[in-house]
Short mmCIF file of C-alpha atoms and ligand atoms in Angstrom, two decimals:
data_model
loop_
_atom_site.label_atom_id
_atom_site.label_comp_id
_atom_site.label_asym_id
_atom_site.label_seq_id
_atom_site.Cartn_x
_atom_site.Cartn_y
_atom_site.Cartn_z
CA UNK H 175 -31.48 38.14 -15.02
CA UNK H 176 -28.69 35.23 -14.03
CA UNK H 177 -31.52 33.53 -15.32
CA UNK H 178 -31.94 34.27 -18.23
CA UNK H 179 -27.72 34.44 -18.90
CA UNK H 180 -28.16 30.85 -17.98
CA UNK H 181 -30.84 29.85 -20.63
CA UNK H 182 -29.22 31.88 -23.15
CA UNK H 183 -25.42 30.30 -22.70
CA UNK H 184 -27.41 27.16 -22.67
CA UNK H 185 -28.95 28.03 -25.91
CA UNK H 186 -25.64 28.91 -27.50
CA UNK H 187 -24.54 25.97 -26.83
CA UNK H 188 -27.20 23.76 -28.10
CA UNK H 189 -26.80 26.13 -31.70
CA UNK H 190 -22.74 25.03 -31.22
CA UNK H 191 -23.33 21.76 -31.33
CA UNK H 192 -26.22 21.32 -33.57
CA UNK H 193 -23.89 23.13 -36.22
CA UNK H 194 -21.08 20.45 -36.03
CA UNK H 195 -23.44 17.75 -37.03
CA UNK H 196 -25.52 19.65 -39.59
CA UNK H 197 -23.04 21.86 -40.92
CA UNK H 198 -22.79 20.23 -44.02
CA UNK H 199 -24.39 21.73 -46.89
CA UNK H 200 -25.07 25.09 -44.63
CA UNK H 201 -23.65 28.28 -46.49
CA UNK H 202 -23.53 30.11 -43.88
CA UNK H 203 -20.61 27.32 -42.24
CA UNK H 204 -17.00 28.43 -43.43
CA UNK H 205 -15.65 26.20 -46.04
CA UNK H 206 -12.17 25.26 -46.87
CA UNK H 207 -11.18 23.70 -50.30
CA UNK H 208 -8.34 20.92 -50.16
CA UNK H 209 -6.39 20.91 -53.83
CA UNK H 210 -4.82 17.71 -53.60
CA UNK H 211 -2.84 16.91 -56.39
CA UNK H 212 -2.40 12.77 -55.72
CA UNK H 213 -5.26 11.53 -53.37
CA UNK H 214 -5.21 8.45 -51.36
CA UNK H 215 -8.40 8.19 -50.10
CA UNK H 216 -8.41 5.19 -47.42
CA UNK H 217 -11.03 2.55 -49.53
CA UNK H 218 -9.74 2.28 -53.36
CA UNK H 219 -7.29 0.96 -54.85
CA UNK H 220 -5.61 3.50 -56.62
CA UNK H 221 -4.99 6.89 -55.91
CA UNK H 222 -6.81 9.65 -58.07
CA UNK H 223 -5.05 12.90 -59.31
CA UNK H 224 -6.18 16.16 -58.72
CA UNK H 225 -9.23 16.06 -56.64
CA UNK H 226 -10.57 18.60 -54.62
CA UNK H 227 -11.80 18.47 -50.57
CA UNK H 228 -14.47 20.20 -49.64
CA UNK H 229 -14.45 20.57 -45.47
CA UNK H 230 -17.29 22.11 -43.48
CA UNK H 231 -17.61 22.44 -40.13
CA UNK H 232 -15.62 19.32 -38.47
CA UNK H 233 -16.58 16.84 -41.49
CA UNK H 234 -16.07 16.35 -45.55
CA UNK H 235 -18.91 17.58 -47.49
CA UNK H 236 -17.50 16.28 -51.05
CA UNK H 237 -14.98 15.24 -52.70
CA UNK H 238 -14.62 16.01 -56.79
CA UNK H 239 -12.25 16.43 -59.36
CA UNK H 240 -10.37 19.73 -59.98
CA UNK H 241 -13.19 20.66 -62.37
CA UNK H 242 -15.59 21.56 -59.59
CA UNK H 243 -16.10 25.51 -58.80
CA UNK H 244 -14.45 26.86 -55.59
CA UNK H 245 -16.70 29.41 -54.37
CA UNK H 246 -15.71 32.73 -53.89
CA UNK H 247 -14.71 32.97 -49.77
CA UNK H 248 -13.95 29.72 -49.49
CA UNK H 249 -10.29 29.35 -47.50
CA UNK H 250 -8.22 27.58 -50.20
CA UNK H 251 -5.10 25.15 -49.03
CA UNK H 252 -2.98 24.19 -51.80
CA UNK H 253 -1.63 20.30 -51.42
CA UNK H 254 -1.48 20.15 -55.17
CA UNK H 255 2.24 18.84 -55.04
CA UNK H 256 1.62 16.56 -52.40
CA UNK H 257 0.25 13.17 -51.74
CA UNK H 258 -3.21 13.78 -49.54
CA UNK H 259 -4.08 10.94 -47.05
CA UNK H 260 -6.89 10.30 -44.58
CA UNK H 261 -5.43 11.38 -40.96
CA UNK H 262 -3.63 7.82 -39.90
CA UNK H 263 -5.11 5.49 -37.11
CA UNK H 264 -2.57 3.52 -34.26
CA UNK H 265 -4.33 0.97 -33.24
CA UNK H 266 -1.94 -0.19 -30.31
CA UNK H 267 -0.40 2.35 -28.22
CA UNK H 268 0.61 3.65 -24.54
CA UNK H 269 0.13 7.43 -24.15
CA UNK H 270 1.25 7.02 -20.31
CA UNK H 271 4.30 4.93 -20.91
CA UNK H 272 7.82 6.55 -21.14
CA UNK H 273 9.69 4.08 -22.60
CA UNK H 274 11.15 0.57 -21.05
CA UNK H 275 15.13 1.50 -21.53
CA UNK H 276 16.55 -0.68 -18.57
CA UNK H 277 19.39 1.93 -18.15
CA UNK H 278 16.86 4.14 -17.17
CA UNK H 279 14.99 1.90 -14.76
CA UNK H 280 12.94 -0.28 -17.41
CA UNK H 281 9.29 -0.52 -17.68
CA UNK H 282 9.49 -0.72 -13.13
CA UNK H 283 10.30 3.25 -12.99
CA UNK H 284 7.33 4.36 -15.11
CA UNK H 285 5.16 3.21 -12.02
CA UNK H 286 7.77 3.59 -9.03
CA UNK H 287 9.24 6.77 -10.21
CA UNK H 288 6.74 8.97 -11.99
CA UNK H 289 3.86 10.29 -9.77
CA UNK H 290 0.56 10.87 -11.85
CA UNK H 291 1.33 14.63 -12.58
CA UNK H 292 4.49 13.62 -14.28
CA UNK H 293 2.82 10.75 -16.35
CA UNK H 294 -0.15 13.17 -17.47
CA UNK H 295 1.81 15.62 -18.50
CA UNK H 296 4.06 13.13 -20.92
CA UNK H 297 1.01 11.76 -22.45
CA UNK H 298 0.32 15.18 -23.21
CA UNK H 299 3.69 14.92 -24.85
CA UNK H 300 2.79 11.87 -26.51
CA UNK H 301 -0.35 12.45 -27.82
CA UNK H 302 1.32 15.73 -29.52
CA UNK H 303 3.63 13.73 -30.66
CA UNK H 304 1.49 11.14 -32.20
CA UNK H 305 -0.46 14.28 -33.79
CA UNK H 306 2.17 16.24 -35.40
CA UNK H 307 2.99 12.71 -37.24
CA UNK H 308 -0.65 12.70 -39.16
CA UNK H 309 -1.85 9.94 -36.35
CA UNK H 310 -5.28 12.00 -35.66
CA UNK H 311 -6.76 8.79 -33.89
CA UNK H 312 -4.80 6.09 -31.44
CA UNK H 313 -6.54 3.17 -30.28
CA UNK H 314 -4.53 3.47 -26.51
CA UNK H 315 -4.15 0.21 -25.37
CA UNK H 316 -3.81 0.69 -21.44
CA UNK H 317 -2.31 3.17 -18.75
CA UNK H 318 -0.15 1.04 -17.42
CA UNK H 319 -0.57 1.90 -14.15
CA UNK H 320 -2.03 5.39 -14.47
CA UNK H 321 -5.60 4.17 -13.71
CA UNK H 322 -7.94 5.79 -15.60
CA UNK H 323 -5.83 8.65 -16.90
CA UNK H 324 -6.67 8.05 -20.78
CA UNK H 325 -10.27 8.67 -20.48
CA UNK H 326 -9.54 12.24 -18.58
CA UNK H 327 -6.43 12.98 -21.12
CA UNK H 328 -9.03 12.21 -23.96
CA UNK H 329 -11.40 14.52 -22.23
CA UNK H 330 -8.96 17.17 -22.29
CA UNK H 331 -8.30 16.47 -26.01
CA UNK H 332 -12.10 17.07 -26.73
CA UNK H 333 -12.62 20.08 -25.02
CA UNK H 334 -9.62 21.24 -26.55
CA UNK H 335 -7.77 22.00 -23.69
CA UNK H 336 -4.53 20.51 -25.19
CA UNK H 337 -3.97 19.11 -28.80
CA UNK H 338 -4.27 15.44 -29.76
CA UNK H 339 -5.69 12.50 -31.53
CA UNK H 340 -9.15 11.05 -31.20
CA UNK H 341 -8.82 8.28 -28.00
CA UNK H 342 -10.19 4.89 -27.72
CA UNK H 343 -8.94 4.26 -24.22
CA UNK H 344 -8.71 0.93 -22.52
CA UNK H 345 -8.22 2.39 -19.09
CA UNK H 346 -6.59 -0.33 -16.84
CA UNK H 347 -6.43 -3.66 -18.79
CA UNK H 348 -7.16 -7.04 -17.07
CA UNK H 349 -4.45 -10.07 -16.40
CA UNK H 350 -3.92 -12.78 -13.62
CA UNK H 351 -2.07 -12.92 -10.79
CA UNK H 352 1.56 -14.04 -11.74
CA UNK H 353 0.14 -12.16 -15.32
CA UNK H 354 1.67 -8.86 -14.87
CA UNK H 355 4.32 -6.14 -13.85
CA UNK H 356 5.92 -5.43 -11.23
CA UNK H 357 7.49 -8.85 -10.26
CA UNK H 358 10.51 -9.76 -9.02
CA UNK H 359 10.54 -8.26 -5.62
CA UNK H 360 10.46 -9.55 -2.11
CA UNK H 361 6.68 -11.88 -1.74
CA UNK H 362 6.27 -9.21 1.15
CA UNK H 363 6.14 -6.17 -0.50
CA UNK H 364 2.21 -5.36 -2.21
CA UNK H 365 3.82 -3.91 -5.67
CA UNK H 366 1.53 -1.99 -7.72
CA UNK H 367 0.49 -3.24 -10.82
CA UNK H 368 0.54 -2.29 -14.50
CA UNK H 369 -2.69 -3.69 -14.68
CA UNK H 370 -5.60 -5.06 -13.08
CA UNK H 371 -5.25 -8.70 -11.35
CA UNK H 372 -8.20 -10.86 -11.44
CA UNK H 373 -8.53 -14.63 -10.53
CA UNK H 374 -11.85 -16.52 -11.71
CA UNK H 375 -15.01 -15.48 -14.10
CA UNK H 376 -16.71 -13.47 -10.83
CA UNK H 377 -13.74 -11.15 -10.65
CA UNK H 378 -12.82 -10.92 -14.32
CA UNK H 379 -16.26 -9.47 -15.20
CA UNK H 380 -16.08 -7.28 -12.28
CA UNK H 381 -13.00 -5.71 -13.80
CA UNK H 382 -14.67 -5.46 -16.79
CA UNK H 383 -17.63 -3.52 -15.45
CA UNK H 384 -15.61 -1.44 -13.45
CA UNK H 385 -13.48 -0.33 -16.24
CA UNK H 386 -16.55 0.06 -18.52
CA UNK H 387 -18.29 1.88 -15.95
CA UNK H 388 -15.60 4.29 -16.18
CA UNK H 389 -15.12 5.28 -18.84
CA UNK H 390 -13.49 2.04 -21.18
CA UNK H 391 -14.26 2.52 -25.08
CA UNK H 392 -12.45 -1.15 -25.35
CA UNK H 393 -11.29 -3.46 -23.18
CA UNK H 394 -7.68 -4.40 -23.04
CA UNK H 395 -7.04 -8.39 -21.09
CA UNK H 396 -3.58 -9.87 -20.95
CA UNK H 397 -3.40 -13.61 -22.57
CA UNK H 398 0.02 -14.63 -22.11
CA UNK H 399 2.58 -12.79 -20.39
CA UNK H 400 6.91 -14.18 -19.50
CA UNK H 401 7.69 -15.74 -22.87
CA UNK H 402 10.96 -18.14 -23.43
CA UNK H 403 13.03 -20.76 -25.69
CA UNK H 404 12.40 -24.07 -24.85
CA UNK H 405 15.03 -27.39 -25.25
CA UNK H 406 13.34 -28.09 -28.32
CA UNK H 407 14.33 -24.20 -29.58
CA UNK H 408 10.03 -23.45 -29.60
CA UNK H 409 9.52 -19.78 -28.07
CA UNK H 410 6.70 -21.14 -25.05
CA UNK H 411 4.67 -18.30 -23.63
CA UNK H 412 3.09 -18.48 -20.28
CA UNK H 413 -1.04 -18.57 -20.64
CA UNK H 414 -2.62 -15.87 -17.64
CA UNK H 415 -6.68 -15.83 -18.37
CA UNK H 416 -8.17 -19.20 -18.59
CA UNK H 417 -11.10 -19.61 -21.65
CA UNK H 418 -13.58 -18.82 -18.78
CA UNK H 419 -12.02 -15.57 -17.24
CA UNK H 420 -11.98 -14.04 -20.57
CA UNK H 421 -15.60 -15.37 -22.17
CA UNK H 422 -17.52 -13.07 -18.92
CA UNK H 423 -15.30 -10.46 -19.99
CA UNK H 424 -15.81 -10.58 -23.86
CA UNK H 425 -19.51 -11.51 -23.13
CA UNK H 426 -19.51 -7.98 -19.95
CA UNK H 427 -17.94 -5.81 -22.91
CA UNK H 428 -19.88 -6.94 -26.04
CA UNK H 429 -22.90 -6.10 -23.81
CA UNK H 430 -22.02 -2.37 -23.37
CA UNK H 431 -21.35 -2.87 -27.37
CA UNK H 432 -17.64 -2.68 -26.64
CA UNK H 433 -14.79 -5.00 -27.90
CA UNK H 434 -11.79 -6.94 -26.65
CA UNK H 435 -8.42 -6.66 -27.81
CA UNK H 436 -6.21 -9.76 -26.52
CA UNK H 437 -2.56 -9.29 -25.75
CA UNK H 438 -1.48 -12.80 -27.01
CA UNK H 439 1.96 -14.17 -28.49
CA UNK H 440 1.28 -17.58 -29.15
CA UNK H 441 0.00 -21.38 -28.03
CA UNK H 442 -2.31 -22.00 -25.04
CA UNK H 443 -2.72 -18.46 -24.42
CA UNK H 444 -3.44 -17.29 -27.72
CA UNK H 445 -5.52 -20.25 -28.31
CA UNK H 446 -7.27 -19.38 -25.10
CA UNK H 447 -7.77 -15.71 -26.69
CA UNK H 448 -9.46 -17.28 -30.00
CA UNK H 449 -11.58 -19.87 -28.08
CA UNK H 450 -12.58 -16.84 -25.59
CA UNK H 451 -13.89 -14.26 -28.51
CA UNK H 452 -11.43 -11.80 -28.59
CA UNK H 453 -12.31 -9.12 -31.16
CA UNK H 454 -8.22 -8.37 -31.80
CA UNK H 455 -4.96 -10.25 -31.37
CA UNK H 456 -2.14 -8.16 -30.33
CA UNK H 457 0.98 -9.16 -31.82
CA UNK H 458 0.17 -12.94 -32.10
CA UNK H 459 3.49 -13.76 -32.78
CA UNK H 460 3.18 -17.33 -33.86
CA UNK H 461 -0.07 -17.91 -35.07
CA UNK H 462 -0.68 -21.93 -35.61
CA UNK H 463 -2.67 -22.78 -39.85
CA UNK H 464 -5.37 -23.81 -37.21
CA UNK H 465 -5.12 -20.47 -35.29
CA UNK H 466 -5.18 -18.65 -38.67
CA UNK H 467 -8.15 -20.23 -39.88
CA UNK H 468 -10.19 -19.87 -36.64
CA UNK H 469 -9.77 -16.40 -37.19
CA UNK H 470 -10.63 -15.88 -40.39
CA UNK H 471 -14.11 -17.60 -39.28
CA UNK H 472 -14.62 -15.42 -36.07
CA UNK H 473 -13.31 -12.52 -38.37
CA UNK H 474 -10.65 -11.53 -35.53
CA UNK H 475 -8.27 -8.84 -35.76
CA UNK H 476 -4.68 -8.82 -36.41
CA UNK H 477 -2.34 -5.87 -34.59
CA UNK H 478 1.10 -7.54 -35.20
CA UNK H 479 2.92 -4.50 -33.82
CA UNK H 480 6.15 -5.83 -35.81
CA UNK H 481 8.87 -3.63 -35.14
CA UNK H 482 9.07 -3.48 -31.64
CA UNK H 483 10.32 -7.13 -32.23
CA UNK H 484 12.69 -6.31 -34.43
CA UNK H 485 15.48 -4.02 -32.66
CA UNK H 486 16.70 -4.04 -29.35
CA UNK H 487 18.04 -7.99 -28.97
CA UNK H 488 19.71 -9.04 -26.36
CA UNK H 489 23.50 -10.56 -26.36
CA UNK H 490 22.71 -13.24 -29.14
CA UNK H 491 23.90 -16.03 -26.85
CA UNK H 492 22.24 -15.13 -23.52
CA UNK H 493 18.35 -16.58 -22.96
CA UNK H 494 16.48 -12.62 -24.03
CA UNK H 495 19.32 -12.55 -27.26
CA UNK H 496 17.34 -16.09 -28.14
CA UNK H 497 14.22 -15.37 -27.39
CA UNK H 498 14.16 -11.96 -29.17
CA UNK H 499 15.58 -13.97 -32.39
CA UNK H 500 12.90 -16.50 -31.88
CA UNK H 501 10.16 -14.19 -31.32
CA UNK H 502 10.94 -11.94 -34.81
CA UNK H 503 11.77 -15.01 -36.40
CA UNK H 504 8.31 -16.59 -36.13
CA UNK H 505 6.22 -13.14 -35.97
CA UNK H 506 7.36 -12.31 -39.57
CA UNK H 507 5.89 -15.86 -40.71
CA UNK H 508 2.73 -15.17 -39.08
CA UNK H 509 2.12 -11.89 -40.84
CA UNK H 510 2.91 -13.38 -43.96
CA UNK H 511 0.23 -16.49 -43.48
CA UNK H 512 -2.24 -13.94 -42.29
CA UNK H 513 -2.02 -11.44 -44.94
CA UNK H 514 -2.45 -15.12 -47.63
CA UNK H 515 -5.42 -15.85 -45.72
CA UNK H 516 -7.48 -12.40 -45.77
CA UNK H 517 -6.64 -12.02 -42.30
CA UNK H 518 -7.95 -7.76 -41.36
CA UNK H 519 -5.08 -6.37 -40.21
CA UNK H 520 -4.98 -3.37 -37.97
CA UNK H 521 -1.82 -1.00 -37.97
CA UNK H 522 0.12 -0.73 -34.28
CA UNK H 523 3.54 0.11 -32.93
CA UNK H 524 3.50 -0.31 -29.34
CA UNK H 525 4.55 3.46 -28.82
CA UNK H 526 4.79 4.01 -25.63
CA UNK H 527 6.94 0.90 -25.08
CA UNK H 528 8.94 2.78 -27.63
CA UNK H 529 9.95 6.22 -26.35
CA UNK H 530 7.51 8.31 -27.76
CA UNK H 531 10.69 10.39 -29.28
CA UNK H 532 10.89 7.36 -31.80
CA UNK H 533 9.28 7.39 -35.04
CA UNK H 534 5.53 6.00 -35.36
CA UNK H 535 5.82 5.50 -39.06
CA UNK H 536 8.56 2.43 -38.40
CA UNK H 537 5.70 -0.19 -38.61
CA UNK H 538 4.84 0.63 -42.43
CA UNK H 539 7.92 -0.71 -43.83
CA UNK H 540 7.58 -3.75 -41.85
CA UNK H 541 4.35 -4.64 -43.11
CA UNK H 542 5.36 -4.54 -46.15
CA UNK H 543 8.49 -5.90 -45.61
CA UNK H 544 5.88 -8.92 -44.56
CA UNK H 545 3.43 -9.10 -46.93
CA UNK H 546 1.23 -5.75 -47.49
CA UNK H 547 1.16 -4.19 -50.47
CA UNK H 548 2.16 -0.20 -49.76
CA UNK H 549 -1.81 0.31 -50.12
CA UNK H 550 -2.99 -2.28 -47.98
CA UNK H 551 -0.55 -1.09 -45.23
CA UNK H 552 -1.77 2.51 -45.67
CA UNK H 553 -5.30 0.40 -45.48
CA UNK H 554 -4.54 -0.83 -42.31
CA UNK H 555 -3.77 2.28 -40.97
CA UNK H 556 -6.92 3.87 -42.32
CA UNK H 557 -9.95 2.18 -42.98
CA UNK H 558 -9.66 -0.84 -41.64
CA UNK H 559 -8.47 0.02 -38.28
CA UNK H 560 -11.44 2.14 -38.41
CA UNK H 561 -14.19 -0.30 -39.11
CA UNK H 562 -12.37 -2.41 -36.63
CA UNK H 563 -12.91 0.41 -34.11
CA UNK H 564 -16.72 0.78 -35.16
CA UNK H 565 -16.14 4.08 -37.30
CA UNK H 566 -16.40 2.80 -40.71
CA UNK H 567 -17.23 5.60 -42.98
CA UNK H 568 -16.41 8.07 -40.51
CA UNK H 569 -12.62 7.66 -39.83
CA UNK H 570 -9.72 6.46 -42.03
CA UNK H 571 -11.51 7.49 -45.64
CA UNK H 572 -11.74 10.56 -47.23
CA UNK H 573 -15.04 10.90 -48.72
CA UNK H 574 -18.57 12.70 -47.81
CA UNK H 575 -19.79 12.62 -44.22
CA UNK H 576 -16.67 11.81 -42.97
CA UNK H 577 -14.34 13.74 -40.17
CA UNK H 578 -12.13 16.09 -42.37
CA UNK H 579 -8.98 14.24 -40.48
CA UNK H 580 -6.51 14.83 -43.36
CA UNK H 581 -2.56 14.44 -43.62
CA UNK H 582 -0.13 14.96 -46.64
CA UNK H 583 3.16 13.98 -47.35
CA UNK H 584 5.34 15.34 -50.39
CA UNK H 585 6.51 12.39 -51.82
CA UNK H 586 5.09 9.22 -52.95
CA UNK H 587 4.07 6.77 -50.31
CA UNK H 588 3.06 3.62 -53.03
CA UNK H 589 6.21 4.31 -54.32
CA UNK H 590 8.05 4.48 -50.71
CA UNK H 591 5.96 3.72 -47.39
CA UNK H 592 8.54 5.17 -45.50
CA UNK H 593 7.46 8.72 -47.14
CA UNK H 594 4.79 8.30 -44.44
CA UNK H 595 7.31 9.25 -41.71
CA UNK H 596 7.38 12.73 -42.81
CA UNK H 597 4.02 13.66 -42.89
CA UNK H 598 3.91 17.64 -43.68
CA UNK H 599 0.74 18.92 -43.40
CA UNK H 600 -2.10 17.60 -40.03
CA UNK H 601 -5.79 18.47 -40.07
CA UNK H 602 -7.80 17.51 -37.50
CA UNK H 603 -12.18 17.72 -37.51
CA UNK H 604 -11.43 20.52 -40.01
CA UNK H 605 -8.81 21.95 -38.03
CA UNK H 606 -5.21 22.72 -39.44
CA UNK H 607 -2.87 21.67 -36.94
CA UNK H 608 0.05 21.51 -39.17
CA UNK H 609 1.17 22.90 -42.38
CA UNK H 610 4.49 22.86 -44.01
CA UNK H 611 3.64 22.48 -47.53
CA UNK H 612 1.61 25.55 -47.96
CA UNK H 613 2.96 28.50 -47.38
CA UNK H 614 -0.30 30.96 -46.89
ZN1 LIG D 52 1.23 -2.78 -25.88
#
């Protein structure tokens, strides 16, 4: 009899999840129609007027114009006066950070203050957050200390267990020693670390299999870390990995058919990062023509994560006030030489080092501001950071076969990207999550 219960809730289960891959086309599925009256659909570009969404199951079936018949049962959800969007990608963020404000203890007290309860339960916080502002996939760039946290918060995510984007976790990321947080107390004290500290190839893909082995759907590796003003008045950042360290990491995670993202801001270390194989630069600050163009042959990609580096300066004639001038001063140059030379660029904030109470929408005017045209930088939070993440056709469009993750905003984001920060209305695999713009 317990048996039998057993094969039977077994079978159920199979039938549950055979339906969300074939439910497409299956009548006997629940359908919801989508009126959307301007449609942005991730890959063209223009927008179209009037279309219609067909969503069934967790996926699109079709997408038509406003001709089509809606048949009779289907659930209706009218977004005919808004601006429909696929569900918006972050490609660089910290779900287990809580800010870096030094008044309240700096980047130092999200590891010496906040035991791992505390820190799961804010990136419960944050990945709400990041949700009810139409960002239905992150690309989570590293715990920060909170081991390998992101792959059990994404678990909880999937079995539904609490609400959230789609995770690509990095788990622990990778630096050198001297590469990483916390510094600056007494050589006796063993500090934790923000990240993991390897020295030499041997170690380095050790981390990398560890971290893989766990659970990693990228791998996250530090580049450069302390960055200053020079004499001269050149912003000089200090290199961590050599060439070596990171090539038996790149090679470890392109083996598991995983990628690399490269936490670089400019010169030996972000030339180290290029020569290495990174798959993504993360905010490459100052990019060299030579560094540009070695990219565009790999066919890296670029996370600038602009406005971090854009509020927040120091005292402008203290050391940080000059370096934070330098930094935004050169990053805004680099964007623009990118976006001229076809560069892919990915869209990323760095939430996390931002309080998660912020905005996430901040980096679309900045992109802009820098070069993207108000489509591309909805691109770059769409499709592109989805092929970049290996979901091309499944994420970041809206089209057949894809994941019905779908936002809307009222206004007019090609007229105004910063529409974008008030996204109204959140589905999710087919799932409404948020809906402001229709009342039923
Ligand atoms: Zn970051």
């Amino acid at each position: 009899m317990h048996k039998h219960w057993l094969l039977f809730t077994a079978l159920m289960l199979a039938c549950t999840h055979a339906m969300g891959q074939t439910a497409l086309g299956r009548p006997d599925v629940a359908l919801t129609v989508i009126k959307a009256g301007k449609l942005i659909d991730g890959t063209s570009e223009t927008a179209r007027q009037n279309r219609l969404i067909f969503v069934r199951g967790e996926r699109i079936e079709r997408v038509t114009d406003d001709t089509a018949a809606i048949p009779a049962g289907a659930k209706v959800i009218d977004l005919s006066a808004a601006t429909v969007l696929p569900g918006l990608i972050d490609a660089h963020t910290h779900i287990f950070l809580w800010g870096e404000d030094p008044a309240e203890g700096g980047y130092d007290a999200n590891i010496l203050k906040a035991g791992i309860a505390l820190r799961a339960a804010r990136a419960t916080f944050a990945c709400r957050r990041a949700l009810e502002q139409g960002f239905t996939t992150l690309r989570d760039l590293e715990t920060e200390g909170a081991g390998y946290g992101d792959v059990e918060i994404k678990e909880a995510i999937a079995e539904g267990t609490i609400p959230g984007p789609r995770l690509f976790a990095a788990t622990r990321a990778i630096s050198s020693t001297g590469g990483y947080n916390l510094e600056g107390y007494a050589p006796e004290l063993q500090m934790p670390k923000g990240a993991q500290i390897v020295d030499g190839p041997v170690e380095a893909r050790k981390a990398a299999r560890e971290q893989l082995d766990h659970g990693a759907d990228w791998i996250k590796v530090y580049m450069t870390h302390r960055s200053w003003v020079n004499k001269q008045g050149d912003l000089v950042s200090q290199p961590t990995l050599t060439t070596e360290e990171l090539a038996a990491i790149v090679d470890e995670a392109h083996g598991w058919g995983k990628k690399v993202a490269c936490h670089a801001y400019n010169g030996i270390g972000l030339q180290r990062a290029l020569d290495g194989g990174c798959d993504s630069i993360e905010h490459g600050l100052e990019i060299s023509d030579a560094q540009i163009a070695q990219m565009a042959k790999h066919g890296t990609w670029y996370c600038p994560t602009l406005a971090p580096y854009y509020y927040d300066w120091g005292p402008e004639n203290s050391a940080a006030g000059k370096r934070d001038r330098k930094r935004a001063e050169v990053h805004g140059a680099s964007v623009e030489k990118a976006v001229k030379a076809g560069i892919r660029i990915v869209y990323g904030t760095d939430m996390g080092g931002i309080k998660w109470t912020e905005p996430m929408a901040q980096e679309f005017p900045y992109l802009v501001q820098f070069g993207l045209k108000p489509m591309q930088a909805i691109r770059a939070a769409t499709s592109t950071a989805a092929e970049m993440l290996g979901e091309k056709g499944e994420l970041g469009v809206l089209a057949a076969g894809a994941y019905a993750d779908i936002v809307a905003v009222a206004g007019d984001p090609l007229q105004d990207v910063k529409e974008l920060a008030k996204v109204r209305f959140v589905m999710k695999g087919g799932t409404v999550f948020k809906n402001e713009l229709d009342g039923k």
